[in-house]
Amino acid sequence: MQFFQSVLLRLSTTFVTLLGVAVIVFFVIRVVPGNPIAMMLPPGATESDVTRLTALYGLDKSIPEQFLIWISGVIQGDFGTSITTKQPVLQLVLNRLPATLELSVMALIIAIILGGLMALTGTRLRGTKTEAAIDVTNGMALSVPDFLWGLILILTFGVLLPIFHISGRVTPSLQLPFTTNFYLTEAVLRLRFDLWLDIAAHMFMPALALAIPLAAIIGQLLKQSLKETMHLDYVTLARTKGYSETHVILHEALPNAILPTLTLVGVQFTFLIGGTVIIERLFSYEGLGNMAIDAVINRDLPLIQGIVILFAVIFTGFNLLVDLTYAALNPRLRHA
Amino acid sequence: MSDIYPAKLYQIDNLRLSLADMTQKPLIGAAPRLEILKGLSFDIPKGEILGIVGGSGSGKSTLGRALVRLLEPSSGTIKFDGQDITHLPETVLRPLRRRFQMIFQDPMSSLNPRHRVGQIIAAPLKLHGISNPKQCALEALDHVGLPRKFAARYPHELSGGQRQRIGIARAIALKPEFILADEIVSGLDVSSQAQVLNLLETLVKDLGLTLAFISHDLSVIRRLCTRILVLHQGQIVENAATAELFANPQAAYTRELLDSIPLPDPNQIWT
């Protein structure tokens, strides 16, 4: 009962957050310079053309009035129409969302594998030169931002050694039998591993660029927790029982050391989704982030609003999910 | 000469052990070595309960860890049952490890919080290929006087004394010849201490164990041990039978330790 109440409370604060985001994005993009009408009209358009088009899009009304019209539409699930493409914003955004989600999840998986391997190898070989090398690699991975990794990857594995595709989501000449936009997932479900390979080869580099800094954070934290756990008596005791060092790390230390890392992954995943904006642009990947940059360039106000709201929904929704998972896993939080 | 003495389980000769002193490590280059054990020589005959006492920093825990080869000595020899184990590599040591077990000071941190008691006791048995590990684990619980239903519990559901008994059960389940107990009662209240000490005494007799008992508390040592080794700054200052040591301490440091045992004062007034 108490759990249910706290869920309700948490949900209502989520709605307040989303409303705040809506207000801020709506007013900010109207205050900054740039006029969508001016972007649409050809040079030499008359004053009356401008006035007519402004009225058509409702941009002649006062800003609070525009906000009320927009927000009442949003509540009914109508996010307006994109100024540049003349398509419903909701449909545009939802079409792109799967691409970004697949990219983020792939990046997260790569980050967990890389970070986990670094932490486990570093712990297994602690005190050796290899551990020092891992620490240095970790520091480097951490201090270079994701978009720079993107550029480095493009230059090395796209240009010098053309192994992976450097742009797009799939080779354009391929026939796609998909009904949803979750290409990578659907390729597996339809057992089209030829397509899966092509899509994965397109996604690998942007996902890796996103994953490297996160892998470094995961590797660092997990290694630190493992180090602390390795000093505990039950780990030493497992050694006196005659277990191998690898067994001791994997079975005694890791399960107890992994919790702080899981917490971190939950928080970092939302940052990773934010990172997709620049990375998608860099790799011409047809996701939400790329669309967001186009929308800003074209001053496509309804589309910008729609994308920002969707990002906010993903962020708050994911945080809500993380909080609820903790509450469910940790009895102390549940009754707090 | 050696014929009249019982067989020796451990023979330690001129044991030295130094560790890198990380507090003095220069920015570049190796840390200086700090000698913890400065040439110890003694034997542990089979069936003996050897008390190892000394103040903090005297090297008693380091000595214990060298005996069960958690640490590798710098020089000297440790012979276990006639076999030189001083510098054996870990892989050769692993099958031997069953024969010398260790019980730790902190019963909470020595039990993996994610494993059930039954699993904690039985897992090492499987590793060493002992048949029917579950049954053995239950018998080990019987030995330490805990009900068999405790096998399904997690460490945090037990009291300190009960956890320490699990630590003992885990050690004896492997049917070792030697057990090292490092300060195992110092975290317990007096009545739990007495119970654990009684239990250890019984087990040593029943199972024919040899025991090394590390403590800073001479009254606990006196109660349990047949022989006492007094360590001070990495050296043995006295090695004598318990009664002899208490009746006639030879070294100045031993007398100092004996004087520090609090005696009940009949004139004390409760305020």
XYZ file of C-alpha atoms in Angstrom:
607
model
C 0.000 0.000 0.000
C 2.799 2.348 1.008
C 4.726 1.241 -2.041
C 1.745 2.034 -4.248
C 1.448 5.498 -2.684
C 5.087 6.301 -3.273
C 4.730 5.195 -6.887
C 1.791 7.575 -7.303
C 3.741 10.409 -5.694
C 6.702 9.708 -7.926
C 4.457 9.645 -11.017
C 2.893 12.989 -10.184
C 6.295 14.648 -9.693
C 7.279 13.200 -13.056
C 4.358 14.999 -14.666
C 5.329 18.286 -13.023
C 8.864 17.835 -14.377
C 7.573 17.195 -17.878
C 5.313 20.243 -17.725
C 8.309 22.338 -16.647
C 10.327 21.032 -19.578
C 7.457 21.845 -21.948
C 7.187 25.418 -20.668
C 10.924 26.073 -20.847
C 11.462 24.638 -24.326
C 8.404 26.412 -25.696
C 9.412 29.845 -24.478
C 13.155 29.528 -25.038
C 12.909 28.607 -28.706
C 10.592 31.561 -29.274
C 12.917 34.000 -27.526
C 16.106 33.015 -29.373
C 16.666 34.672 -32.757
C 15.541 32.913 -35.924
C 12.218 32.844 -37.644
C 10.762 29.698 -39.213
C 8.661 31.728 -41.636
C 11.726 33.518 -42.962
C 13.376 30.119 -43.511
C 10.434 28.873 -45.582
C 9.892 31.793 -47.919
C 12.018 32.322 -51.005
C 14.019 35.533 -51.253
C 11.882 38.414 -52.515
C 8.687 37.407 -50.698
C 6.436 40.357 -49.938
C 5.424 41.628 -46.513
C 1.909 40.304 -47.041
C 3.265 36.782 -47.804
C 5.045 36.819 -44.456
C 1.942 37.992 -42.606
C -0.266 35.395 -44.307
C 2.079 32.498 -43.552
C 2.650 33.663 -39.968
C -1.112 33.675 -39.431
C -1.426 30.235 -41.060
C 0.909 28.707 -38.474
C -0.669 30.659 -35.629
C 2.569 32.491 -34.949
C 0.817 35.873 -34.935
C -0.866 35.135 -31.623
C 0.789 36.035 -28.302
C 3.291 33.479 -26.968
C 1.180 32.440 -23.911
C -1.788 31.962 -26.221
C 0.316 29.812 -28.578
C 1.477 27.774 -25.585
C -2.085 27.087 -24.431
C -3.080 25.925 -27.909
C -0.010 23.691 -28.162
C -0.196 22.222 -24.658
C -3.890 21.382 -24.956
C -3.029 19.550 -28.175
C -0.187 17.700 -26.455
C -2.496 16.511 -23.690
C -4.726 15.017 -26.383
C -1.717 13.407 -28.055
C -1.444 15.959 -30.860
C 2.043 17.448 -30.997
C 1.276 19.607 -34.013
C 2.629 19.464 -37.538
C 6.243 19.861 -38.578
C 6.779 23.111 -40.441
C 9.395 21.678 -42.804
C 7.943 18.268 -43.625
C 4.227 19.008 -43.065
C 3.888 15.667 -41.269
C 2.527 15.112 -37.751
C 5.361 15.606 -35.219
C 4.360 12.577 -33.158
C 4.620 10.274 -36.157
C 7.986 11.704 -37.221
C 9.425 11.386 -33.760
C 8.116 7.885 -33.130
C 9.514 6.732 -36.479
C 12.985 7.832 -35.458
C 12.869 6.716 -31.806
C 13.616 2.991 -32.442
C 16.859 3.843 -34.266
C 18.101 5.880 -31.311
C 16.974 3.304 -28.750
C 18.730 0.477 -30.579
C 21.886 2.560 -30.839
C 21.836 3.455 -27.134
C 21.191 -0.106 -25.989
C 23.952 -1.423 -28.239
C 26.310 1.228 -26.840
C 25.306 0.276 -23.305
C 25.970 -3.410 -23.949
C 29.372 -2.647 -25.476
C 30.193 -0.370 -22.520
C 29.269 -3.042 -19.976
C 31.322 -5.707 -21.758
C 34.377 -3.458 -22.233
C 34.199 -1.933 -18.748
C 33.587 -5.297 -17.119
C 36.514 -6.878 -18.929
C 38.817 -4.025 -17.965
C 37.801 -4.232 -14.303
C 38.067 -8.028 -14.108
C 41.380 -8.232 -15.964
C 42.784 -5.383 -13.894
C 41.731 -7.118 -10.683
C 43.030 -10.509 -11.780
C 46.409 -9.043 -12.766
C 46.658 -6.470 -9.994
C 50.113 -5.259 -9.127
C 51.424 -6.098 -12.595
C 52.363 -3.902 -15.552
C 49.138 -4.986 -17.262
C 47.083 -3.405 -14.487
C 48.997 -0.157 -14.906
C 48.392 -0.328 -18.677
C 44.668 -0.877 -18.091
C 44.527 2.105 -15.709
C 46.240 4.325 -18.271
C 43.910 3.136 -21.059
C 40.968 3.780 -18.780
C 42.097 7.320 -18.065
C 42.537 8.014 -21.757
C 39.131 6.591 -22.629
C 37.622 8.757 -19.925
C 39.286 12.016 -20.885
C 38.393 11.950 -24.588
C 34.742 12.869 -25.276
C 32.492 10.589 -27.324
C 32.346 12.741 -30.479
C 36.133 12.803 -30.662
C 36.142 9.017 -30.381
C 33.638 9.094 -33.230
C 36.037 11.082 -35.413
C 38.963 8.848 -34.466
C 36.939 5.754 -35.336
C 35.797 7.202 -38.661
C 39.385 7.988 -39.599
C 40.805 4.620 -38.546
C 38.094 2.073 -39.363
C 36.239 4.043 -41.998
C 39.013 5.685 -43.976
C 42.390 4.036 -43.246
C 41.030 0.512 -42.815
C 37.519 0.576 -44.275
C 36.023 -2.242 -42.189
C 32.824 -0.612 -40.957
C 30.298 1.696 -42.586
C 30.737 5.303 -41.587
C 27.292 6.645 -42.376
C 23.628 5.762 -42.356
C 21.776 2.977 -40.631
C 21.664 0.389 -43.415
C 22.993 0.075 -46.960
C 20.352 1.989 -49.003
C 20.179 -0.551 -51.869
C 19.003 -3.359 -49.559
C 15.333 -4.370 -49.600
C 14.001 -4.155 -46.076
C 11.058 -6.399 -45.196
C 10.546 -4.709 -41.842
C 7.230 -3.552 -40.395
C 8.693 -1.701 -37.407
C 11.658 0.635 -37.195
C 13.497 -1.612 -34.739
C 15.645 -2.872 -37.626
C 18.270 -4.684 -35.588
C 15.716 -6.458 -33.397
C 13.430 -7.329 -36.258
C 16.289 -8.695 -38.373
C 16.968 -11.207 -35.594
C 13.304 -12.091 -35.188
C 12.927 -12.639 -38.936
C 16.170 -14.648 -38.927
C 17.609 -12.340 -41.604
C 21.179 -12.472 -40.344
C 22.502 -10.999 -43.608
C 20.527 -7.823 -42.905
C 21.440 -7.940 -39.225
C 25.117 -7.990 -40.097
C 24.726 -5.003 -42.414
C 22.807 -2.984 -39.806
C 25.191 -3.954 -37.030
C 28.176 -2.956 -39.179
C 26.564 0.464 -39.576
C 25.779 0.810 -35.882
C 29.012 -0.545 -34.492
C 31.187 2.552 -34.756
C 28.685 5.128 -33.443
C 27.787 2.713 -30.653
C 31.463 2.181 -29.817
C 32.113 5.926 -29.777
C 29.262 6.365 -27.303
C 30.386 3.347 -25.293
C 34.091 4.119 -24.759
C 33.742 6.898 -22.135
C 30.977 4.971 -20.372
C 33.066 1.790 -20.430
C 35.874 3.708 -18.764
C 33.554 4.910 -15.978
C 32.135 1.418 -15.478
C 35.608 -0.133 -15.533
C 36.947 2.338 -13.004
C 34.095 2.008 -10.528
C 33.803 -1.765 -10.782
C 37.544 -2.188 -10.351
C 37.466 0.040 -7.285
C 34.591 -1.917 -5.716
C 36.298 -5.200 -6.568
C 39.486 -3.958 -4.936
C 37.599 -3.213 -1.716
C 35.796 -6.550 -1.802
C 39.003 -8.473 -2.492
C 40.299 -7.399 0.925
C 37.363 -8.906 2.789
C 37.932 -12.015 4.845
C 35.559 -14.276 2.945
C 37.569 -13.647 -0.207
C 40.844 -14.498 1.559
C 39.098 -17.490 3.061
C 38.006 -18.731 -0.353
C 41.695 -18.658 -1.258
C 42.661 -20.736 1.790
C 40.067 -23.266 0.634
C 42.101 -23.727 -2.521
C 39.953 -21.873 -5.051
C 41.742 -20.372 -8.053
C 42.130 -16.602 -8.191
C 39.746 -16.350 -11.153
C 37.079 -18.323 -9.303
C 37.560 -16.130 -6.234
C 37.059 -12.956 -8.288
C 34.080 -14.191 -10.285
C 32.165 -16.070 -7.581
C 33.064 -14.420 -4.287
C 34.020 -10.820 -5.059
C 32.046 -9.861 -8.182
C 28.473 -10.519 -6.958
C 29.150 -8.347 -3.909
C 31.017 -5.623 -5.760
C 28.628 -5.118 -8.667
C 25.817 -3.142 -6.983
C 27.330 0.368 -7.094
C 28.158 -0.199 -10.761
C 24.560 -1.168 -11.547
C 23.407 2.072 -9.909
C 25.836 4.038 -12.030
C 24.790 2.317 -15.249
C 21.185 3.341 -14.560
C 22.156 6.998 -14.251
C 24.676 6.996 -17.100
C 22.272 5.440 -19.595
C 20.256 8.660 -19.752
C 23.446 10.641 -20.431
C 24.250 8.168 -23.158
C 20.929 8.903 -24.879
C 21.826 12.602 -24.702
C 25.166 11.795 -26.321
C 23.437 10.285 -29.344
C 22.573 13.770 -30.672
C 26.106 14.604 -31.770
C 27.166 11.032 -32.545
C 24.181 10.459 -34.840
C 25.028 13.661 -36.682
C 28.626 12.561 -37.059
C 27.656 9.196 -38.542
C 24.577 10.481 -40.463
C 22.591 7.953 -38.476
C 18.859 8.399 -38.986
C 17.841 8.734 -35.356
C 16.172 11.259 -33.129
C 19.345 13.201 -32.415
C 20.090 13.830 -36.055
C 16.501 14.924 -36.542
C 16.807 17.300 -33.589
C 19.746 19.098 -35.159
C 17.897 19.417 -38.489
C 14.854 20.751 -36.658
C 16.935 23.390 -34.888
C 18.652 24.447 -38.112
C 15.288 24.810 -39.853
C 13.678 26.501 -36.827
C 10.971 23.823 -37.037
C 9.403 24.886 -33.731
C 6.772 22.113 -33.319
C 9.333 19.431 -34.162
C 11.919 20.795 -31.686
C 9.251 20.852 -28.990
C 8.189 17.312 -29.812
C 11.728 15.930 -29.742
C 12.626 17.685 -26.486
C 9.441 16.420 -24.838
C 10.197 12.876 -26.014
C 13.762 13.066 -24.662
C 12.355 14.364 -21.381
C 9.859 11.489 -21.268
C 12.667 8.985 -21.864
C 14.868 10.573 -19.173
C 12.226 10.860 -16.495
C 10.682 7.521 -17.419
C 14.009 5.771 -17.131
C 14.823 7.456 -13.820
C 11.398 6.468 -12.542
C 12.067 2.894 -13.594
C 15.467 2.904 -11.868
C 13.971 4.323 -8.648
C 11.175 1.776 -8.659
C 13.620 -1.059 -9.274
C 15.667 0.033 -6.247
C 12.560 0.313 -4.135
C 11.571 -3.185 -5.184
C 15.078 -4.573 -4.592
C 15.927 -2.724 -1.416
C 13.496 -3.164 1.471
C 15.026 -0.245 3.388
C 14.130 2.210 0.608
C 10.709 0.679 0.187
C 9.586 1.506 3.712
C 11.360 4.839 3.936
C 65.926 -36.990 20.975
C 63.139 -36.579 18.433
C 61.830 -40.072 19.225
C 60.503 -39.094 22.611
C 58.538 -36.170 21.198
C 55.289 -36.696 19.290
C 55.345 -36.277 15.515
C 55.661 -32.690 14.355
C 53.006 -31.240 12.084
C 54.798 -27.969 11.480
C 58.518 -27.340 11.546
C 59.457 -23.705 11.177
C 63.080 -22.796 10.768
C 64.516 -19.265 10.731
C 61.349 -17.886 9.138
C 61.691 -14.371 7.799
C 59.050 -12.369 6.031
C 59.243 -8.848 4.728
C 56.637 -6.791 2.944
C 56.888 -3.674 0.820
C 56.343 -0.605 2.978
C 53.992 1.407 0.803
C 53.933 4.374 3.204
C 57.632 4.933 2.494
C 57.420 4.277 -1.235
C 59.210 6.944 -3.269
C 57.371 8.342 -6.293
C 59.612 6.371 -8.634
C 61.220 3.070 -7.705
C 60.486 0.201 -5.371
C 59.144 0.632 -1.860
C 61.562 -0.256 0.934
C 61.066 -3.666 2.541
C 59.773 -3.842 6.066
C 60.795 -6.955 7.940
C 57.791 -8.258 9.888
C 59.086 -11.666 10.965
C 62.714 -11.697 11.983
C 63.877 -15.289 11.983
C 61.396 -17.459 13.869
C 62.097 -21.114 14.640
C 59.651 -23.415 16.402
C 57.718 -26.668 15.941
C 54.079 -27.503 16.323
C 53.659 -31.157 17.385
C 50.524 -33.000 16.300
C 47.606 -32.525 18.654
C 48.991 -29.391 20.281
C 47.005 -26.238 20.908
C 49.570 -23.526 20.401
C 48.777 -20.044 21.611
C 50.424 -17.185 19.741
C 50.321 -13.948 21.733
C 51.765 -10.540 21.268
C 50.768 -6.910 21.125
C 49.493 -5.311 17.968
C 52.170 -5.101 15.315
C 54.079 -7.995 16.855
C 53.669 -10.052 13.679
C 51.326 -12.706 15.073
C 48.762 -12.429 12.283
C 51.514 -12.309 9.663
C 52.980 -15.475 11.153
C 49.538 -17.107 10.970
C 49.112 -16.137 7.351
C 52.536 -17.496 6.510
C 51.620 -20.821 8.191
C 48.616 -21.264 5.904
C 50.642 -19.806 3.039
C 48.485 -16.795 2.336
C 51.827 -15.025 2.422
C 55.088 -16.277 1.005
C 58.074 -16.042 3.384
C 61.203 -14.210 2.234
C 63.538 -16.837 3.642
C 63.649 -19.758 6.029
C 61.485 -22.868 5.741
C 58.021 -23.974 6.702
C 57.557 -27.730 6.658
C 54.035 -29.065 6.891
C 53.888 -32.765 7.748
C 57.444 -33.150 6.507
C 56.813 -31.341 3.200
C 58.500 -28.040 2.486
C 55.699 -25.604 1.589
C 57.720 -22.383 1.948
C 57.795 -21.414 -1.705
C 55.307 -23.815 -3.317
C 53.466 -22.150 -6.201
C 49.722 -21.628 -5.789
C 48.741 -24.408 -8.198
C 50.794 -27.009 -6.298
C 49.549 -25.649 -3.020
C 45.848 -25.830 -3.921
C 45.239 -29.537 -3.275
C 47.216 -29.220 -0.009
C 45.101 -26.330 1.241
C 42.363 -28.660 2.461
C 44.727 -29.883 5.177
C 45.346 -26.504 6.848
C 42.346 -24.295 7.417
C 41.805 -20.876 8.867
C 39.130 -19.166 10.958
C 38.941 -15.389 10.909
C 38.456 -12.694 13.494
C 35.384 -11.004 12.064
C 32.670 -13.601 11.586
C 30.568 -11.202 9.524
C 33.092 -10.276 6.874
C 34.362 -13.840 6.631
C 31.003 -15.139 5.418
C 29.887 -14.167 1.934
C 26.586 -12.321 2.523
C 25.101 -13.687 -0.717
C 25.496 -17.355 0.095
C 23.422 -19.545 2.385
C 25.146 -21.218 5.304
C 24.801 -24.682 3.759
C 26.398 -23.450 0.558
C 29.205 -21.690 2.447
C 30.153 -24.948 4.173
C 29.532 -27.312 1.252
C 31.129 -25.416 -1.664
C 34.785 -26.045 -0.661
C 33.942 -29.730 -0.134
C 32.833 -30.010 -3.747
C 36.032 -28.292 -4.851
C 38.144 -30.883 -3.094
C 36.077 -33.762 -4.457
C 34.669 -34.880 -1.118
C 31.647 -37.069 -1.755
C 28.217 -36.050 -0.512
C 29.079 -32.443 0.432
C 25.553 -31.606 1.618
C 25.553 -34.416 4.160
C 29.042 -33.422 5.324
C 27.911 -29.808 5.731
C 24.989 -30.907 7.919
C 27.304 -33.077 10.020
C 29.647 -30.117 10.428
C 26.693 -28.122 11.768
C 26.024 -30.941 14.247
C 29.644 -30.799 15.342
C 29.497 -27.123 16.197
C 26.153 -27.515 17.948
C 23.944 -25.648 15.511
C 20.600 -26.995 14.297
C 20.630 -28.389 10.755
C 17.942 -25.958 9.628
C 20.595 -23.210 9.797
C 21.914 -24.510 6.469
C 19.115 -22.619 4.709
C 19.872 -19.305 6.429
C 21.929 -16.344 5.336
C 24.824 -15.044 7.483
C 23.002 -11.828 8.445
C 20.232 -13.885 10.063
C 22.654 -15.249 12.670
C 24.162 -13.818 15.852
C 27.897 -13.172 16.214
C 28.504 -16.371 18.168
C 26.483 -18.422 15.687
C 28.393 -16.925 12.766
C 31.687 -17.792 14.392
C 30.447 -21.381 14.781
C 29.683 -21.392 11.059
C 33.277 -20.275 10.506
C 34.429 -23.238 12.595
C 32.034 -25.633 10.862
C 33.359 -24.495 7.505
C 36.923 -25.170 8.623
C 36.313 -28.621 10.151
C 34.057 -29.817 7.326
C 37.143 -30.201 5.152
C 38.600 -32.599 7.782
C 41.862 -30.644 8.052
C 44.827 -31.605 10.207
C 45.574 -28.042 11.235
C 43.410 -25.029 12.008
C 44.626 -21.488 12.447
C 42.264 -19.379 14.554
C 43.085 -15.668 14.272
C 41.574 -13.658 17.146
C 38.348 -15.556 16.679
C 36.750 -14.678 20.000
C 37.811 -11.049 20.327
C 34.622 -9.851 18.637
C 32.322 -11.863 20.883
C 30.784 -11.194 24.281
C 32.119 -13.130 27.241
C 29.505 -15.907 27.280
C 29.795 -16.496 23.541
C 33.563 -16.501 23.956
C 33.351 -19.241 26.539
C 31.044 -21.318 24.336
C 33.277 -20.996 21.294
C 36.387 -21.842 23.337
C 34.696 -24.922 24.831
C 33.621 -25.990 21.389
C 37.135 -25.606 19.967
C 38.571 -27.615 22.827
C 36.091 -30.455 22.268
C 36.661 -30.460 18.514
C 40.431 -30.606 18.877
C 40.048 -33.659 21.118
C 37.350 -35.399 19.079
C 38.787 -34.786 15.627
C 42.469 -35.052 16.525
C 43.198 -31.535 15.285
C 46.252 -29.391 15.771
C 45.381 -25.783 16.506
C 47.214 -22.486 16.465
C 45.291 -19.859 18.349
C 46.283 -16.238 17.823
C 45.186 -13.760 20.472
C 46.292 -10.659 22.257
C 44.365 -11.823 25.312
C 46.447 -13.986 27.638
C 43.502 -15.041 29.781
C 41.807 -16.599 26.746
C 45.077 -18.299 25.754
C 45.611 -19.658 29.252
C 42.177 -21.201 29.254
C 42.711 -23.071 25.967
C 46.323 -23.608 24.982
C 48.882 -26.219 25.929
C 51.847 -24.181 24.821
C 52.398 -20.467 24.285
C 54.556 -18.547 21.861
C 55.109 -14.912 22.818
C 55.950 -12.616 19.924
C 57.367 -9.149 20.244
C 58.411 -7.000 17.278
C 58.704 -9.969 14.962
C 60.733 -12.163 17.267
C 59.930 -15.001 19.639
C 60.656 -13.773 23.148
C 59.321 -16.852 24.902
C 58.128 -20.334 23.954
C 56.940 -22.356 26.908
C 54.251 -24.700 28.220
C 51.242 -22.740 29.491
C 51.578 -23.560 33.191
C 55.300 -22.871 33.117
C 54.858 -19.535 31.382
C 52.286 -18.310 33.832
C 54.198 -19.599 36.867
C 57.609 -18.440 35.811
C 57.719 -15.977 32.898
C 61.248 -15.611 31.586
C 61.128 -12.603 29.270
C 60.485 -9.075 30.454
C 57.886 -8.596 27.733
C 55.972 -11.678 28.898
C 55.820 -10.300 32.444
C 54.546 -7.030 31.027
C 51.788 -8.901 29.194
C 50.894 -10.917 32.289
C 50.667 -7.753 34.371
C 48.223 -6.300 31.908
C 45.613 -9.017 32.521
C 42.834 -7.405 34.509
C 42.219 -9.307 37.747
C 38.936 -9.167 39.602
C 39.460 -6.817 42.489
C 37.683 -7.961 45.652
C 37.885 -4.483 47.099
C 36.249 -2.827 44.176
C 33.174 -0.795 45.032
C 30.412 -0.416 42.473
C 29.543 3.177 42.023
